[in-house]
PDB file of C-alpha atoms in Angstrom:
ATOM      1  CA  MET Y  27     105.994  45.120 -10.947  1.00  0.00           C
ATOM      2  CA  LYS Y  28     105.334  45.037  -7.466  1.00  0.00           C
ATOM      3  CA  ASN Y  29     101.483  44.858  -8.627  1.00  0.00           C
ATOM      4  CA  ARG Y  30     102.726  41.357 -11.126  1.00  0.00           C
ATOM      5  CA  HIS Y  31     104.414  39.775  -8.050  1.00  0.00           C
ATOM      6  CA  LEU Y  32     101.560  40.667  -5.526  1.00  0.00           C
ATOM      7  CA  ALA Y  33      99.676  38.639  -8.107  1.00  0.00           C
ATOM      8  CA  THR Y  34     101.432  36.107  -8.712  1.00  0.00           C
ATOM      9  CA  ILE Y  35     102.336  34.999  -4.724  1.00  0.00           C
ATOM     10  CA  LEU Y  36      98.467  35.649  -4.407  1.00  0.00           C
ATOM     11  CA  LEU Y  37      97.749  33.188  -6.824  1.00  0.00           C
ATOM     12  CA  LEU Y  38      99.935  30.957  -5.534  1.00  0.00           C
ATOM     13  CA  VAL Y  39      98.379  30.467  -2.077  1.00  0.00           C
ATOM     14  CA  ALA Y  40      94.624  30.619  -4.088  1.00  0.00           C
ATOM     15  CA  VAL Y  41      96.084  27.292  -5.812  1.00  0.00           C
ATOM     16  CA  LEU Y  42      98.330  26.053  -2.425  1.00  0.00           C
ATOM     17  CA  GLY Y  43      94.355  26.396  -0.868  1.00  0.00           C
ATOM     18  CA  LEU Y  44      93.040  24.039  -3.092  1.00  0.00           C
ATOM     19  CA  HIS Y  45      95.192  21.454  -2.519  1.00  0.00           C
ATOM     20  CA  TRP Y  46      95.801  19.438   0.991  1.00  0.00           C
ATOM     21  CA  PRO Y  47      94.274  21.324   4.099  1.00  0.00           C
ATOM     22  CA  ALA Y  48      96.517  22.793   6.895  1.00  0.00           C
ATOM     23  CA  SER Y  49      97.004  20.181   9.943  1.00  0.00           C
ATOM     24  CA  ALA Y  50      94.827  22.252  12.122  1.00  0.00           C
ATOM     25  CA  GLN Y  51      91.569  21.627   9.538  1.00  0.00           C
ATOM     26  CA  VAL Y  52      91.603  18.030  10.294  1.00  0.00           C
ATOM     27  CA  PRO Y  53      89.490  16.669  13.202  1.00  0.00           C
ATOM     28  CA  ARG Y  54      92.262  16.981  16.853  1.00  0.00           C
ATOM     29  CA  GLU Y  55      91.045  13.434  18.355  1.00  0.00           C
ATOM     30  CA  LEU Y  56      88.990  10.664  16.351  1.00  0.00           C
ATOM     31  CA  HIS Y  57      86.620   9.224  19.001  1.00  0.00           C
ATOM     32  CA  TYR Y  58      84.992   5.407  18.871  1.00  0.00           C
ATOM     33  CA  PHE Y  59      82.489   3.691  20.937  1.00  0.00           C
ATOM     34  CA  ASP Y  60      83.761   0.033  22.190  1.00  0.00           C
ATOM     35  CA  ILE Y  61      81.852  -2.481  19.489  1.00  0.00           C
ATOM     36  CA  PRO Y  62      84.475  -5.630  19.265  1.00  0.00           C
ATOM     37  CA  PRO Y  63      85.170  -6.899  17.090  1.00  0.00           C
ATOM     38  CA  MET Y  64      84.724  -3.943  14.985  1.00  0.00           C
ATOM     39  CA  MET Y  65      85.926  -1.271  17.455  1.00  0.00           C
ATOM     40  CA  TYR Y  66      87.902  -1.854  21.084  1.00  0.00           C
ATOM     41  CA  THR Y  67      91.048  -1.382  22.777  1.00  0.00           C
ATOM     42  CA  ASP Y  68      93.432  -4.055  22.970  1.00  0.00           C
ATOM     43  CA  ALA Y  69      95.735  -5.118  25.986  1.00  0.00           C
ATOM     44  CA  GLN Y  70      97.776  -2.731  25.155  1.00  0.00           C
ATOM     45  CA  GLY Y  71      95.611   0.223  25.841  1.00  0.00           C
ATOM     46  CA  ARG Y  72      95.333   0.873  21.711  1.00  0.00           C
ATOM     47  CA  ALA Y  73      92.152   1.372  19.185  1.00  0.00           C
ATOM     48  CA  ALA Y  74      92.283  -2.126  17.614  1.00  0.00           C
ATOM     49  CA  GLY Y  75      89.200  -3.870  15.275  1.00  0.00           C
ATOM     50  CA  SER Y  76      88.090  -4.074  11.957  1.00  0.00           C
ATOM     51  CA  LEU Y  77      87.021  -1.321  11.427  1.00  0.00           C
ATOM     52  CA  VAL Y  78      89.275   0.841  13.185  1.00  0.00           C
ATOM     53  CA  GLU Y  79      92.350  -1.038  11.016  1.00  0.00           C
ATOM     54  CA  ARG Y  80      89.804  -0.740   7.674  1.00  0.00           C
ATOM     55  CA  LEU Y  81      90.194   3.302   8.504  1.00  0.00           C
ATOM     56  CA  ARG Y  82      94.001   3.231   8.736  1.00  0.00           C
ATOM     57  CA  LYS Y  83      94.552   1.772   5.437  1.00  0.00           C
ATOM     58  CA  ALA Y  84      92.216   4.174   4.013  1.00  0.00           C
ATOM     59  CA  TRP Y  85      93.955   7.405   6.011  1.00  0.00           C
ATOM     60  CA  PRO Y  86      95.965   9.659   3.757  1.00  0.00           C
ATOM     61  CA  ALA Y  87      99.981   8.424   4.227  1.00  0.00           C
ATOM     62  CA  GLU Y  88     100.907  12.615   3.807  1.00  0.00           C
ATOM     63  CA  LEU Y  89      98.765  13.316   7.157  1.00  0.00           C
ATOM     64  CA  ALA Y  90      99.096  12.621  10.600  1.00  0.00           C
ATOM     65  CA  MET Y  91      96.491  10.399  11.664  1.00  0.00           C
ATOM     66  CA  PRO Y  92      94.815  12.236  14.649  1.00  0.00           C
ATOM     67  CA  PRO Y  93      94.710  10.072  17.759  1.00  0.00           C
ATOM     68  CA  LEU Y  94      92.066   7.207  18.276  1.00  0.00           C
ATOM     69  CA  VAL Y  95      90.514   7.884  21.972  1.00  0.00           C
ATOM     70  CA  PRO Y  96      87.761   5.816  23.556  1.00  0.00           C
ATOM     71  CA  ALA Y  97      84.621   8.417  24.588  1.00  0.00           C
ATOM     72  CA  PRO Y  98      81.074   7.952  25.331  1.00  0.00           C
ATOM     73  CA  LEU Y  99      78.968   7.708  22.502  1.00  0.00           C
ATOM     74  CA  LYS Y 100      76.100  10.314  23.494  1.00  0.00           C
ATOM     75  CA  ARG Y 101      78.592  13.005  24.727  1.00  0.00           C
ATOM     76  CA  SER Y 102      80.627  12.749  21.171  1.00  0.00           C
ATOM     77  CA  LEU Y 103      77.373  12.951  19.160  1.00  0.00           C
ATOM     78  CA  GLN Y 104      76.049  16.472  20.774  1.00  0.00           C
ATOM     79  CA  ASP Y 105      80.175  17.836  20.892  1.00  0.00           C
ATOM     80  CA  ILE Y 106      79.863  17.602  17.239  1.00  0.00           C
ATOM     81  CA  LEU Y 107      76.852  18.561  16.253  1.00  0.00           C
ATOM     82  CA  GLN Y 108      76.713  21.058  18.543  1.00  0.00           C
ATOM     83  CA  SER Y 109      80.100  22.286  17.386  1.00  0.00           C
ATOM     84  CA  VAL Y 110      81.976  22.370  21.196  1.00  0.00           C
ATOM     85  CA  GLU Y 111      85.032  19.801  19.801  1.00  0.00           C
ATOM     86  CA  PRO Y 112      86.889  19.846  15.947  1.00  0.00           C
ATOM     87  CA  ILE Y 113      86.467  15.694  16.375  1.00  0.00           C
ATOM     88  CA  CYS Y 114      85.016  13.292  14.439  1.00  0.00           C
ATOM     89  CA  LEU Y 115      83.529   9.790  16.068  1.00  0.00           C
ATOM     90  CA  VAL Y 116      84.184   6.395  14.187  1.00  0.00           C
ATOM     91  CA  GLY Y 117      81.638   3.808  13.375  1.00  0.00           C
ATOM     92  CA  VAL Y 118      78.110   5.308  13.671  1.00  0.00           C
ATOM     93  CA  PHE Y 119      75.088   5.186  11.661  1.00  0.00           C
ATOM     94  CA  LYS Y 120      73.975   7.615   9.326  1.00  0.00           C
ATOM     95  CA  THR Y 121      70.686   9.505   9.783  1.00  0.00           C
ATOM     96  CA  PRO Y 122      68.920  12.347   8.102  1.00  0.00           C
ATOM     97  CA  GLU Y 123      69.174  14.108  11.588  1.00  0.00           C
ATOM     98  CA  ARG Y 124      72.554  13.751  12.068  1.00  0.00           C
ATOM     99  CA  ALA Y 125      73.746  14.584   8.350  1.00  0.00           C
ATOM    100  CA  ALA Y 126      72.009  17.926   8.262  1.00  0.00           C
ATOM    101  CA  GLY Y 127      74.557  18.763  11.320  1.00  0.00           C
ATOM    102  CA  ALA Y 128      77.762  17.089  10.425  1.00  0.00           C
ATOM    103  CA  TRP Y 129      80.353  15.958   7.721  1.00  0.00           C
ATOM    104  CA  PHE Y 130      79.925  12.165   6.572  1.00  0.00           C
ATOM    105  CA  SER Y 131      82.808   9.728   5.054  1.00  0.00           C
ATOM    106  CA  GLY Y 132      81.233   6.652   2.925  1.00  0.00           C
ATOM    107  CA  PRO Y 133      80.608   3.852   4.679  1.00  0.00           C
ATOM    108  CA  LEU Y 134      83.769   2.741   6.175  1.00  0.00           C
ATOM    109  CA  TYR Y 135      82.487  -0.993   6.996  1.00  0.00           C
ATOM    110  CA  ARG Y 136      78.878  -3.034   6.293  1.00  0.00           C
ATOM    111  CA  GLU Y 137      77.950  -5.082   9.423  1.00  0.00           C
ATOM    112  CA  SER Y 138      76.912  -8.627   9.145  1.00  0.00           C
ATOM    113  CA  PRO Y 139      73.214 -10.172   9.372  1.00  0.00           C
ATOM    114  CA  SER Y 140      70.984  -8.353  12.192  1.00  0.00           C
ATOM    115  CA  VAL Y 141      71.084 -10.271  15.115  1.00  0.00           C
ATOM    116  CA  PHE Y 142      68.898 -10.144  19.020  1.00  0.00           C
ATOM    117  CA  LEU Y 143      70.755 -11.461  21.748  1.00  0.00           C
ATOM    118  CA  ALA Y 144      68.503 -12.685  24.438  1.00  0.00           C
ATOM    119  CA  THR Y 145      68.879 -14.380  27.992  1.00  0.00           C
ATOM    120  CA  ARG Y 146      67.326 -18.132  27.154  1.00  0.00           C
ATOM    121  CA  SER Y 147      64.078 -17.511  28.516  1.00  0.00           C
ATOM    122  CA  ALA Y 148      63.327 -14.231  26.450  1.00  0.00           C
ATOM    123  CA  ALA Y 149      64.424 -16.328  23.434  1.00  0.00           C
ATOM    124  CA  LEU Y 150      61.445 -18.841  23.650  1.00  0.00           C
ATOM    125  CA  ARG Y 151      59.031 -16.178  23.980  1.00  0.00           C
ATOM    126  CA  MET Y 152      60.771 -14.119  20.934  1.00  0.00           C
ATOM    127  CA  ARG Y 153      60.650 -16.954  18.432  1.00  0.00           C
ATOM    128  CA  ARG Y 154      56.560 -16.730  18.819  1.00  0.00           C
ATOM    129  CA  PHE Y 155      56.446 -13.308  17.499  1.00  0.00           C
ATOM    130  CA  PRO Y 156      55.663 -13.226  13.376  1.00  0.00           C
ATOM    131  CA  SER Y 157      58.494 -10.534  12.402  1.00  0.00           C
ATOM    132  CA  ALA Y 158      61.425  -9.163  14.011  1.00  0.00           C
ATOM    133  CA  GLN Y 159      59.109  -5.276  13.773  1.00  0.00           C
ATOM    134  CA  ALA Y 160      56.379  -7.111  15.590  1.00  0.00           C
ATOM    135  CA  LEU Y 161      58.858  -7.938  18.754  1.00  0.00           C
ATOM    136  CA  VAL Y 162      60.927  -4.947  18.275  1.00  0.00           C
ATOM    137  CA  GLU Y 163      57.343  -2.719  18.641  1.00  0.00           C
ATOM    138  CA  ASP Y 164      55.598  -4.754  21.731  1.00  0.00           C
ATOM    139  CA  PRO Y 165      56.836  -3.507  24.907  1.00  0.00           C
ATOM    140  CA  GLY Y 166      56.507  -6.940  26.512  1.00  0.00           C
ATOM    141  CA  LEU Y 167      59.961  -7.989  26.707  1.00  0.00           C
ATOM    142  CA  ARG Y 168      62.140  -5.412  27.927  1.00  0.00           C
ATOM    143  CA  LEU Y 169      64.961  -3.619  25.639  1.00  0.00           C
ATOM    144  CA  LEU Y 170      68.381  -2.911  26.396  1.00  0.00           C
ATOM    145  CA  LEU Y 171      69.367   0.085  24.380  1.00  0.00           C
ATOM    146  CA  THR Y 172      72.932   2.086  24.018  1.00  0.00           C
ATOM    147  CA  ASP Y 173      71.991   5.716  25.171  1.00  0.00           C
ATOM    148  CA  GLY Y 174      72.261   8.391  21.863  1.00  0.00           C
ATOM    149  CA  ALA Y 175      72.537   5.323  19.094  1.00  0.00           C
ATOM    150  CA  SER Y 176      70.907   4.794  16.512  1.00  0.00           C
ATOM    151  CA  TYR Y 177      70.056   2.155  15.283  1.00  0.00           C
ATOM    152  CA  GLY Y 178      69.668   2.892  11.729  1.00  0.00           C
ATOM    153  CA  PRO Y 179      66.269   4.330   9.987  1.00  0.00           C
ATOM    154  CA  GLN Y 180      64.224   0.947  10.100  1.00  0.00           C
ATOM    155  CA  LEU Y 181      65.388   0.355  13.538  1.00  0.00           C
ATOM    156  CA  ASP Y 182      64.383   3.739  15.330  1.00  0.00           C
ATOM    157  CA  ALA Y 183      61.353   4.027  13.130  1.00  0.00           C
ATOM    158  CA  TRP Y 184      60.041   0.258  14.956  1.00  0.00           C
ATOM    159  CA  LEU Y 185      61.589   1.560  18.056  1.00  0.00           C
ATOM    160  CA  ARG Y 186      59.590   5.368  18.287  1.00  0.00           C
ATOM    161  CA  GLN Y 187      56.593   2.977  17.431  1.00  0.00           C
ATOM    162  CA  ARG Y 188      57.591   0.576  20.858  1.00  0.00           C
ATOM    163  CA  GLY Y 189      57.332   3.629  23.877  1.00  0.00           C
ATOM    164  CA  SER Y 190      58.088   1.460  26.334  1.00  0.00           C
ATOM    165  CA  GLY Y 191      60.110  -1.733  27.819  1.00  0.00           C
ATOM    166  CA  VAL Y 192      63.804   0.554  27.097  1.00  0.00           C
ATOM    167  CA  LEU Y 193      66.183   0.450  29.208  1.00  0.00           C
ATOM    168  CA  ARG Y 194      68.741   2.833  27.938  1.00  0.00           C
ATOM    169  CA  VAL Y 195      72.260   3.023  29.251  1.00  0.00           C
ATOM    170  CA  SER Y 196      75.868   4.013  28.328  1.00  0.00           C
ATOM    171  CA  ALA Y 197      77.555   1.354  29.041  1.00  0.00           C
ATOM    172  CA  PRO Y 198      79.389  -0.509  25.609  1.00  0.00           C
ATOM    173  CA  PRO Y 199      78.077  -4.107  24.618  1.00  0.00           C
ATOM    174  CA  ALA Y 200      80.814  -6.091  25.997  1.00  0.00           C
ATOM    175  CA  ARG Y 201      79.421  -4.740  29.794  1.00  0.00           C
ATOM    176  CA  GLN Y 202      75.546  -4.815  28.221  1.00  0.00           C
ATOM    177  CA  VAL Y 203      75.551  -8.549  28.045  1.00  0.00           C
ATOM    178  CA  HIS Y 204      76.607  -8.512  31.406  1.00  0.00           C
ATOM    179  CA  MET Y 205      73.564  -6.781  32.359  1.00  0.00           C
ATOM    180  CA  LEU Y 206      71.036  -9.236  30.147  1.00  0.00           C
ATOM    181  CA  LEU Y 207      72.804 -12.076  32.784  1.00  0.00           C
ATOM    182  CA  ARG Y 208      72.023 -10.166  35.858  1.00  0.00           C
ATOM    183  CA  GLY Y 209      68.637  -9.831  34.264  1.00  0.00           C
ATOM    184  CA  HIS Y 210      68.147  -5.726  33.998  1.00  0.00           C
ATOM    185  CA  ALA Y 211      66.926  -6.313  30.588  1.00  0.00           C
ATOM    186  CA  ASP Y 212      65.608  -9.474  28.006  1.00  0.00           C
ATOM    187  CA  PHE Y 213      67.239  -8.520  24.663  1.00  0.00           C
ATOM    188  CA  MET Y 214      69.636  -5.988  22.582  1.00  0.00           C
ATOM    189  CA  PHE Y 215      70.337  -5.427  19.255  1.00  0.00           C
ATOM    190  CA  THR Y 216      73.644  -6.608  17.662  1.00  0.00           C
ATOM    191  CA  ASP Y 217      75.187  -8.416  14.655  1.00  0.00           C
ATOM    192  CA  LEU Y 218      76.058 -11.570  13.903  1.00  0.00           C
ATOM    193  CA  ASP Y 219      79.738 -11.173  14.293  1.00  0.00           C
ATOM    194  CA  GLU Y 220      79.493  -8.859  17.561  1.00  0.00           C
ATOM    195  CA  ALA Y 221      77.425 -11.323  18.812  1.00  0.00           C
ATOM    196  CA  SER Y 222      79.893 -14.451  18.284  1.00  0.00           C
ATOM    197  CA  HIS Y 223      82.724 -12.058  19.960  1.00  0.00           C
ATOM    198  CA  LEU Y 224      80.477 -11.350  22.865  1.00  0.00           C
ATOM    199  CA  LEU Y 225      79.537 -15.309  23.385  1.00  0.00           C
ATOM    200  CA  ARG Y 226      83.043 -15.881  23.044  1.00  0.00           C
ATOM    201  CA  ASP Y 227      84.520 -13.474  25.561  1.00  0.00           C
ATOM    202  CA  LEU Y 228      81.572 -14.800  28.441  1.00  0.00           C
ATOM    203  CA  GLY Y 229      82.919 -18.326  28.156  1.00  0.00           C
ATOM    204  CA  THR Y 230      80.548 -20.819  30.271  1.00  0.00           C
ATOM    205  CA  ALA Y 231      77.999 -17.998  31.259  1.00  0.00           C
ATOM    206  CA  ALA Y 232      77.369 -17.847  27.679  1.00  0.00           C
ATOM    207  CA  ARG Y 233      75.388 -20.301  27.657  1.00  0.00           C
ATOM    208  CA  ALA Y 234      72.242 -18.478  29.066  1.00  0.00           C
ATOM    209  CA  LEU Y 235      72.130 -16.797  26.003  1.00  0.00           C
ATOM    210  CA  GLU Y 236      70.762 -16.986  22.743  1.00  0.00           C
ATOM    211  CA  VAL Y 237      70.855 -15.582  19.634  1.00  0.00           C
ATOM    212  CA  VAL Y 238      67.523 -14.916  17.484  1.00  0.00           C
ATOM    213  CA  MET Y 239      66.489 -14.187  14.565  1.00  0.00           C
ATOM    214  CA  LEU Y 240      63.345 -13.036  12.910  1.00  0.00           C
ATOM    215  CA  PRO Y 241      61.891 -12.750   9.616  1.00  0.00           C
ATOM    216  CA  GLY Y 242      61.941  -9.375   8.281  1.00  0.00           C
ATOM    217  CA  MET Y 243      65.464  -8.570  10.003  1.00  0.00           C
ATOM    218  CA  VAL Y 244      66.543  -5.341   8.739  1.00  0.00           C
ATOM    219  CA  GLU Y 245      69.430  -5.392   6.518  1.00  0.00           C
ATOM    220  CA  SER Y 246      72.849  -4.841   7.444  1.00  0.00           C
ATOM    221  CA  PRO Y 247      73.717  -1.151   7.903  1.00  0.00           C
ATOM    222  CA  THR Y 248      77.073   0.616   7.124  1.00  0.00           C
ATOM    223  CA  ARG Y 249      79.010   2.185   9.597  1.00  0.00           C
ATOM    224  CA  HIS Y 250      80.949   5.896   8.724  1.00  0.00           C
ATOM    225  CA  LEU Y 251      83.326   8.427  10.247  1.00  0.00           C
ATOM    226  CA  MET Y 252      81.199  11.305  11.368  1.00  0.00           C
ATOM    227  CA  CYS Y 253      82.613  14.635  11.692  1.00  0.00           C
ATOM    228  CA  GLN Y 254      82.278  18.446  13.029  1.00  0.00           C
ATOM    229  CA  ARG Y 255      80.792  20.790   9.580  1.00  0.00           C
ATOM    230  CA  GLU Y 256      83.632  22.977  10.759  1.00  0.00           C
ATOM    231  CA  LEU Y 257      86.424  21.106   9.968  1.00  0.00           C
ATOM    232  CA  ASP Y 258      87.687  20.890   6.226  1.00  0.00           C
ATOM    233  CA  ARG Y 259      85.745  18.449   4.245  1.00  0.00           C
ATOM    234  CA  ARG Y 260      88.268  17.808   1.416  1.00  0.00           C
ATOM    235  CA  TRP Y 261      90.538  15.703   3.388  1.00  0.00           C
ATOM    236  CA  LEU Y 262      87.680  13.191   4.414  1.00  0.00           C
ATOM    237  CA  GLU Y 263      86.855  13.096   0.732  1.00  0.00           C
ATOM    238  CA  THR Y 264      89.954  11.693   0.470  1.00  0.00           C
ATOM    239  CA  VAL Y 265      89.321   9.435   3.168  1.00  0.00           C
ATOM    240  CA  ASP Y 266      86.461   8.744   0.951  1.00  0.00           C
ATOM    241  CA  GLU Y 267      88.841   7.441  -2.575  1.00  0.00           C
ATOM    242  CA  ALA Y 268      90.884   5.939  -0.200  1.00  0.00           C
ATOM    243  CA  LEU Y 269      88.030   3.457   0.841  1.00  0.00           C
ATOM    244  CA  ARG Y 270      86.771   2.969  -2.834  1.00  0.00           C
ATOM    245  CA  LYS Y 271      90.240   1.777  -3.672  1.00  0.00           C
ATOM    246  CA  LEU Y 272      90.112  -0.311  -1.177  1.00  0.00           C
ATOM    247  CA  ASP Y 273      86.751  -1.746  -1.626  1.00  0.00           C
ATOM    248  CA  ASN Y 274      87.655  -2.248  -5.564  1.00  0.00           C
ATOM    249  CA  ALA Y 275      91.250  -4.028  -4.614  1.00  0.00           C
ATOM    250  CA  LEU Y 276      88.955  -6.739  -2.992  1.00  0.00           C
ATOM    251  CA  PRO Y 277      88.112 -10.297  -5.065  1.00  0.00           C
ATOM    252  CA  PRO Y 278      84.267 -10.471  -6.003  1.00  0.00           C
ATOM    253  CA  GLY Y 279      82.224 -11.744  -3.318  1.00  0.00           C
ATOM    254  CA  SER Y 280      84.645 -10.783  -0.091  1.00  0.00           C
TER     255      SER Y 280
END
């Protein structure tokens, strides 16, 4: 009889283990990098933005959402890939190198069309290039990049061909545009929605910058939730299912 009771208990433990993982198995924090309008910190110091709100909608109601914390992108990436901290990073591109060492959600957000943001003098020179690839691979104009960031497989491949003429900084885009204005670089990568947001916040100073689009711009990339591999993946699969339901609920063409 004792053996039968023990077997029943073990069966219940096994079955319960297949259900929702314990809270200790979900991330301690969700890190994000300031990229308006997708992600930013509002006037009250809270995480905000279209990507953050989409994540909140997809987060399982039965599970407490970890705190959203602004953090340097490069450090968060290293903490995840080196299994330093049980965290996730919100809104990153999925690359083969990252996917080999971390869990990734399905697409959280698809960016608007990719563009360059440039000083007016640089924009004149940039429009003489026959394609976006030719511009990126030519080191003649100084390119501002976020240190540790991926810009998607295609742009990353162009950057490897470029070699020099790159300034890598840890500052978020909202501060990078001021570096363009001060002449530290000639242009930067962004997407159309983000460029509009950044220029609007600059006010009259935005007149010194221009949005540039060239033939062959890369397809709008998707951003994902990237998590340390030691975390339980089952809650992430539940987030993925909620994201699919959100997408299916959208009207056609949204």
